[in-house]
Coordinates of C-alpha atoms in Angstrom, one line a residue:
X26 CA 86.0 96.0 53.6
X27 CA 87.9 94.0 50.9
X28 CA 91.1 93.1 50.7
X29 CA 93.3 96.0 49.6
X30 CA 90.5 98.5 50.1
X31 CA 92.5 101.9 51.1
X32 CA 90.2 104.2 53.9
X33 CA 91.8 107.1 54.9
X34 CA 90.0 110.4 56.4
X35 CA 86.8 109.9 55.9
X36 CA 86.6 108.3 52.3
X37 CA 87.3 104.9 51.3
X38 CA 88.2 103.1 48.0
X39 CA 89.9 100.6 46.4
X40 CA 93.0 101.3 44.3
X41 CA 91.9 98.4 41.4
X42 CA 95.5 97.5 41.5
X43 CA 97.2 101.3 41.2
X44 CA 100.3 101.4 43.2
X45 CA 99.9 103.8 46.3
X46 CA 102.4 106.5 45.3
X47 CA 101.4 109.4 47.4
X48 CA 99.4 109.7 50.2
X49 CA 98.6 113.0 52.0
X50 CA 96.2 113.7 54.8
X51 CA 93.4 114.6 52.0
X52 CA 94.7 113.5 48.4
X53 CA 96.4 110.2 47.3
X54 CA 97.9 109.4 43.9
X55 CA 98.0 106.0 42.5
X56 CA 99.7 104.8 39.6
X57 CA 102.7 106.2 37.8
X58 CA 103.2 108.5 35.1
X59 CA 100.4 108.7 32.1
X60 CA 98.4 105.9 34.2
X61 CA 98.7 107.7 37.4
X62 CA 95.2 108.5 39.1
X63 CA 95.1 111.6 41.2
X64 CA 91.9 111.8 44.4
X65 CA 91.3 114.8 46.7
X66 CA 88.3 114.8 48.8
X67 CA 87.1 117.3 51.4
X68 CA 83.9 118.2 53.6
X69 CA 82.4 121.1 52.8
X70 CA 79.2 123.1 54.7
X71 CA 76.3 124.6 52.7
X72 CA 74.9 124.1 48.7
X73 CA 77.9 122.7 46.7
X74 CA 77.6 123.2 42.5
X75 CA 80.1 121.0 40.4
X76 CA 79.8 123.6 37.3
X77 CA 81.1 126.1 39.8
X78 CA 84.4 124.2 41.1
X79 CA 85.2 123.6 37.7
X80 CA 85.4 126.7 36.8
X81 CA 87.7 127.5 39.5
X82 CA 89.8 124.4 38.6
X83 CA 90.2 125.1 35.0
X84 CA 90.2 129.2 35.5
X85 CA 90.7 130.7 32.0
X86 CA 91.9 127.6 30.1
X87 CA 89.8 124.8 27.9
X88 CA 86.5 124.3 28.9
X89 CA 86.0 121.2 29.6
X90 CA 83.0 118.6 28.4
X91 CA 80.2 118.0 31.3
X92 CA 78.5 115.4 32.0
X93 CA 76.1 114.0 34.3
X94 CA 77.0 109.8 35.6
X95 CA 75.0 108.0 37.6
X96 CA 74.8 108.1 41.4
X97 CA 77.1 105.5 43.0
X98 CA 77.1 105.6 47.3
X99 CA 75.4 108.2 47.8
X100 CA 77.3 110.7 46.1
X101 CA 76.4 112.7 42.8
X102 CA 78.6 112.4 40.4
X103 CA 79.6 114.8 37.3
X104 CA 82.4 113.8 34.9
X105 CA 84.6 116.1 33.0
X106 CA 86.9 115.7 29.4
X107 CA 89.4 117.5 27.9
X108 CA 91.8 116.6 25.1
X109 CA 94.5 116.1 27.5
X110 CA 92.3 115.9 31.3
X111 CA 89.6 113.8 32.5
X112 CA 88.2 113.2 35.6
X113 CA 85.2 113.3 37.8
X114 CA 83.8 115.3 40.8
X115 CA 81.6 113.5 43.4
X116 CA 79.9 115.2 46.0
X117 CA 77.8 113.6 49.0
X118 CA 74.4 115.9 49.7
X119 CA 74.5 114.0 53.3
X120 CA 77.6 114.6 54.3
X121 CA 79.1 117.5 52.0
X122 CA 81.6 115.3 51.1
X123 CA 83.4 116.0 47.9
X124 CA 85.9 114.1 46.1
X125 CA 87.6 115.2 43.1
X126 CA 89.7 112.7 40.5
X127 CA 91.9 113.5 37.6
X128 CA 93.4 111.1 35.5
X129 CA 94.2 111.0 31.4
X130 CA 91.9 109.8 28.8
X131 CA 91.8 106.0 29.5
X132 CA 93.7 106.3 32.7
X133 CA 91.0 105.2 35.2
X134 CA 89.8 102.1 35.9
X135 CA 85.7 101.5 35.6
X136 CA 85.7 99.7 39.4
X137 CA 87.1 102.8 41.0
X138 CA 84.7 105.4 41.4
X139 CA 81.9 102.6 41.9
X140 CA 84.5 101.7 45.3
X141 CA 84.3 105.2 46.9
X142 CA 82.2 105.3 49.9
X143 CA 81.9 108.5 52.8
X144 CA 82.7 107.5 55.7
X145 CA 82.9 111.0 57.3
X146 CA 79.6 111.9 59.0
X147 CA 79.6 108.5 61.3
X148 CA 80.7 108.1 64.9
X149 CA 83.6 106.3 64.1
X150 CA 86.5 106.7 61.4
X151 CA 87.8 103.6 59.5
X152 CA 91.7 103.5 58.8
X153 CA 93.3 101.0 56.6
X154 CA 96.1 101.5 54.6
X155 CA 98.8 99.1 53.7
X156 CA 98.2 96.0 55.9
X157 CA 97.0 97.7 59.2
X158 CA 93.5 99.0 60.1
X159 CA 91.9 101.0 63.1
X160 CA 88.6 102.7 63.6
X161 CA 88.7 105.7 65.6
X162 CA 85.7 108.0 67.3
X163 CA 85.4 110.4 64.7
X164 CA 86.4 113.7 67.4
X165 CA 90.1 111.9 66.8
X166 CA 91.7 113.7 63.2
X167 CA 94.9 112.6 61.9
X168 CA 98.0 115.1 62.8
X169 CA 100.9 113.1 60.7
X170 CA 101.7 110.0 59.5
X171 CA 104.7 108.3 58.3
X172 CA 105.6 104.8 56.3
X173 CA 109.2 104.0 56.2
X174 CA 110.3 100.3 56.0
X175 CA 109.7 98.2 59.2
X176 CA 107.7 101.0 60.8
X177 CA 104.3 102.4 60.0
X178 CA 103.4 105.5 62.7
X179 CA 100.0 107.6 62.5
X180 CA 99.2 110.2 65.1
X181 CA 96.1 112.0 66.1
X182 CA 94.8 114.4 68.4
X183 CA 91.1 115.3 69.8
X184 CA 89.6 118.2 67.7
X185 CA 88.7 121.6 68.9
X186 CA 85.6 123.0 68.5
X187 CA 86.3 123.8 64.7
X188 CA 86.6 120.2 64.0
X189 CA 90.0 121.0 63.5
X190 CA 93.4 119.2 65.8
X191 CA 93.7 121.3 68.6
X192 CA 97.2 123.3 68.2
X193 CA 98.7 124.1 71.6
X194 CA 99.7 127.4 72.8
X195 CA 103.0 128.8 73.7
X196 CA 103.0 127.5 77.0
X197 CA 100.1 126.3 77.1
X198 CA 98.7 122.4 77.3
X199 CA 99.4 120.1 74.8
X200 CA 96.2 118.7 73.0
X201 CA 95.2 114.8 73.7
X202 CA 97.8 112.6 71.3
X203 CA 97.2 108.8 70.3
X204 CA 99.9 107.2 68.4
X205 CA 99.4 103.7 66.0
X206 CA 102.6 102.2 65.5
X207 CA 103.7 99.0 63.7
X208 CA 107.0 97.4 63.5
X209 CA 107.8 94.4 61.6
X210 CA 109.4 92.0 60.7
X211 CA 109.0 90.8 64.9
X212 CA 110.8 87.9 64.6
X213 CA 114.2 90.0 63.3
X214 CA 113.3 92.9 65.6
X215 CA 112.8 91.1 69.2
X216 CA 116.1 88.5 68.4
X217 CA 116.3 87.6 71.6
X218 CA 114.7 89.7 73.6
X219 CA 111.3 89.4 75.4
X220 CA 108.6 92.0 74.3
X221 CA 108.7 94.0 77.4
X222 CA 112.7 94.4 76.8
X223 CA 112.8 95.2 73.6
X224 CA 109.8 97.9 74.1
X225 CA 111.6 99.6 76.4
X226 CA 114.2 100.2 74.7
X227 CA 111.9 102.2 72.2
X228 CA 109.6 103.5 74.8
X229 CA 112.3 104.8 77.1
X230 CA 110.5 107.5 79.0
X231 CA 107.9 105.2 79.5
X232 CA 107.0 103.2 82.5
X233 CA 106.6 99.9 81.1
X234 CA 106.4 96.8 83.3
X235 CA 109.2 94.0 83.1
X236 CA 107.3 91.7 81.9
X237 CA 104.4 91.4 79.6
X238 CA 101.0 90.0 81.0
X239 CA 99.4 86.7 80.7
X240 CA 97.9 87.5 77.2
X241 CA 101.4 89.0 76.2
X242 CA 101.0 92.0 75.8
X243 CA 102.9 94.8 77.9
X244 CA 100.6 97.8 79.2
X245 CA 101.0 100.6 81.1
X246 CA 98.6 102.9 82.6
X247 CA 99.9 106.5 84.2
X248 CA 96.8 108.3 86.1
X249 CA 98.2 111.5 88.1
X250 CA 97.1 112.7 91.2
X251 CA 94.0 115.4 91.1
X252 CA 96.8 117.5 92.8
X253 CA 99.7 117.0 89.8
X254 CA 97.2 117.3 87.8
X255 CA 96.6 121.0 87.7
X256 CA 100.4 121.3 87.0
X257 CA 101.7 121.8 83.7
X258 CA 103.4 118.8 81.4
X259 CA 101.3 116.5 83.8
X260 CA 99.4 113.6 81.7
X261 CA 97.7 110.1 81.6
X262 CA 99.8 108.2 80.1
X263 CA 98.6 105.1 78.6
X264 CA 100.4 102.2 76.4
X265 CA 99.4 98.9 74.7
X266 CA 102.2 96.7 73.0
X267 CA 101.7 93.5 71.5
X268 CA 102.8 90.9 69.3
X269 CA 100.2 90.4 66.4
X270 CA 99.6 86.6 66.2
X271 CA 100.7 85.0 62.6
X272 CA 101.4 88.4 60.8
X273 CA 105.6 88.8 62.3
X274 CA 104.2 92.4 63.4
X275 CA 104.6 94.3 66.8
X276 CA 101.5 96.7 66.9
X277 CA 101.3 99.6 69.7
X278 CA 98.8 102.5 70.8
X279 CA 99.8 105.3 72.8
X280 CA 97.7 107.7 74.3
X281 CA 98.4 111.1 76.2
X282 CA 96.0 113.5 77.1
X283 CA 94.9 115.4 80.2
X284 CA 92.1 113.0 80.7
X285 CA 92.4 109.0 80.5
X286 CA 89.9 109.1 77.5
X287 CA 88.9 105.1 78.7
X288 CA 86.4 104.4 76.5
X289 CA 87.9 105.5 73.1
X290 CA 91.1 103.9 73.9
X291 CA 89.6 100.2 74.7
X292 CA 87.7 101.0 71.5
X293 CA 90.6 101.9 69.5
X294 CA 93.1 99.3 70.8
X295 CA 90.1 96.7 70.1
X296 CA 90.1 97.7 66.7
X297 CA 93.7 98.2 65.7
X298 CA 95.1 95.4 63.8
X299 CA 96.1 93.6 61.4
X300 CA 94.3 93.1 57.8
X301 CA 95.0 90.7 54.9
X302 CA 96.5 92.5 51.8
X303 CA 95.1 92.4 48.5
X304 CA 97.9 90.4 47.6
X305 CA 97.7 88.2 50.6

């Protein structure tokens, strides 16, 4: 991907220098005020018609001009005008992708629907936002995020059998969790401290070693017993910290689940990082 590319649940794009403003599990705004640039997108199952979900998305009102724009990605792409609305509606025949824009007259720039690609039928999900990326096996959907200054936090869980995060019963198990976390600036963060004792001092409940291993990083690695395993609150509980060379960031993956899950989380720790900025 290119520098300052944004991919975020299955779609990608690049904002073509729009401020990120807004950014919700599945919609994002960019810009501000007349110039802002408004994207939803979501999978659907079965024959999709654009003339159909713009009917429901202007109801009653103005009728809006239709037209027909040429297939960019593999999506199909319609565009729509009012006096006071434009925007287009893309939709992937592969995947049943669809990803809706609405902007003012003027408001969008030519590179940005060209930039959308779906990334939502493949094995693996790309993440990038800001300066971090990850790729996760696609059963993985995003529960929450958060962005605050000096700390970047995106959880997941493994879906359920609607493709949906499992959500657990009262009582009942908690779904498998993984957790990408940044921190920066390091340097100001650790002050003195090692890694290792400045982790676990985040990490308190946590079994993290004294020391970080020969490559620096600090790891642990919690595998019950088959026995306290059938007991409840019982998990693997797993842990990558490290520092992230020549980028002043501290990057960490957490996993807990009722099974190790060791092969998507050497995949996902190999490909969390970090990624040069548009700027940078």
């Amino acid at each position: 991907m290119t520098p300052g590319t944004l991919a975020w649940n299955g779609i990608s794009f690049h904002p073509c220098g729009l401020p990120l403003r807004r950014l919700d599990p599945d919609s994002a705004v960019l810009g501000d005020g007349a110039d802002a640039v408004q994207l939803r997108w979501k999978r659907l199952s079965g024959p999709f018609r654009p003339e159909r979900h713009l009917k429901r998305l202007f109801g009653r009102g103005a009728r809006p001009e239709i037209h027909e724009g040429s297939p960019a990605n593999g999506f199909h792409c319609v565009y729509f005008e009012t006096p006071d609305l434009c925007g287009s509606v893309l939709h992937h025949p592969g995947s049943g992708m669809v990803v809706e824009l609405q902007h003012a007259p003027g408001a969008l720039p030519e590179s940005l629907i060209p930039s959308i690609k779906d990334h939502s039928a493949g094995d693996t999900v790309p993440w990038r936002v800001f300066d971090i990326a990850a790729r996760l096996p696609a059963r993985w959907l995003l529960r929450s995020s958060a962005f605050r200054p000096g700390h970047f936090k995106l959880v997941f869980e493994v879906v359920g059998r609607r493709r949906v995060p499992e959500s657990p019963k009262k009582g009942g198990r908690r779904p498998a969790e993984v957790r990408l976390e940044r921190f920066a600036p390091a340097d100001a963060l650790l002050g003195k401290k090692t890694l290792a004792e400045w982790a676990s001092g985040i990490w308190k409940k946590e079994p993290l070693p004294d020391e970080a291993d020969d490559d620096g990083a600090v790891r642990w690695d919690v595998r019950p017993s088959l026995l306290r395993r059938m007991m409840p609150g019982t998990a693997f509980r797993r842990g990558v910290v490290h520092l992230s060379q020549g980028h002043n960031a501290i990057l960490a993956t957490l996993l807990r689940g009722r099974k190790p899950f060791d092969d998507d989380f050497s995949r996902i720790t190999e490909n969390y990082g970090i990624v040069p900025t548009e700027e940078g």
